[in-house]
XYZ file of C-alpha atoms in Angstrom:
87
model
C 6.629 -10.077 11.280
C 5.083 -7.195 9.337
C 4.882 -6.318 6.207
C 7.227 -4.221 5.868
C 9.694 -6.870 7.061
C 8.336 -9.156 4.185
C 9.071 -5.909 1.882
C 12.078 -5.897 2.829
C 12.929 -9.470 2.815
C 11.549 -8.939 -1.617
C 14.144 -6.205 -1.666
C 16.900 -7.448 -0.841
C 15.945 -10.818 -2.413
C 14.992 -9.435 -6.158
C 19.104 -7.853 -5.951
C 19.976 -11.168 -5.874
C 19.093 -13.028 -7.681
C 18.914 -10.893 -10.510
C 23.112 -10.471 -10.330
C 22.889 -14.066 -9.953
C 20.714 -15.866 -12.591
C 19.827 -12.174 -14.440
C 15.898 -14.059 -15.444
C 12.782 -12.951 -14.774
C 12.439 -14.911 -11.294
C 13.147 -10.528 -10.056
C 9.696 -9.610 -12.049
C 7.458 -12.206 -10.448
C 9.142 -10.751 -6.676
C 8.670 -7.283 -8.056
C 5.309 -8.396 -8.148
C 5.053 -10.038 -4.671
C 6.810 -6.791 -3.428
C 3.335 -4.601 -4.432
C 0.847 -6.323 -3.635
C 3.007 -7.421 0.050
C 2.860 -3.052 -0.017
C -0.820 -1.849 -0.710
C -1.073 -3.786 2.309
C 0.965 -1.427 4.531
C -1.968 0.775 4.600
C -1.614 4.404 3.954
C -2.897 8.580 4.512
C -5.651 9.296 2.171
C -3.759 12.636 0.491
C -5.475 15.513 0.623
C -8.939 15.107 3.097
C -11.696 16.736 3.749
C -14.542 16.604 6.743
C -18.444 16.290 5.605
C -21.745 15.024 6.451
C -21.088 16.679 10.291
C -17.856 16.003 10.951
C -19.150 12.243 10.373
C -17.032 11.450 7.662
C -13.871 11.953 5.768
C -13.053 12.220 2.061
C -9.827 11.671 -0.165
C -7.642 10.574 -2.070
C -6.036 7.015 -2.540
C -2.211 7.454 -2.445
C -1.574 4.816 -4.662
C -4.239 5.437 -7.931
C -5.492 8.606 -7.256
C -9.199 8.056 -6.571
C -11.936 8.448 -5.058
C -12.917 6.660 -1.224
C -14.527 8.452 1.724
C -13.171 6.629 5.480
C -15.970 3.734 5.065
C -13.147 2.341 2.946
C -10.302 0.364 4.436
C -9.383 -0.122 1.318
C -9.060 1.961 -2.158
C -11.654 0.056 -4.435
C -10.248 0.409 -6.935
C -6.824 -0.419 -6.309
C -6.763 -2.112 -3.490
C -4.196 -0.447 -0.927
C -4.816 0.026 2.329
C -6.087 2.699 3.571
C -4.776 4.510 6.904
C -7.746 6.932 8.728
C -6.331 7.812 11.427
C -5.816 11.212 13.322
C -1.484 10.890 13.625
C 0.354 12.797 11.032
């Protein structure tokens, strides 16, 4: 099961709970979904290469904080990062 599968399951369960109970269970599932979503690696925005083409700098797609390619996760919000060259 991938993070994407878990996220999709949470989405379906949240909608179902909200319809059935209207309670705050859906709120907790949304918080859990947000945490799972951050584990799905996303490409940094505005990537630039520097230091003799060995390091890259970019912007977190989740919180807009500054990043460098030594980071696997944003130090501000915890978003997983994908520095691969594939688009």
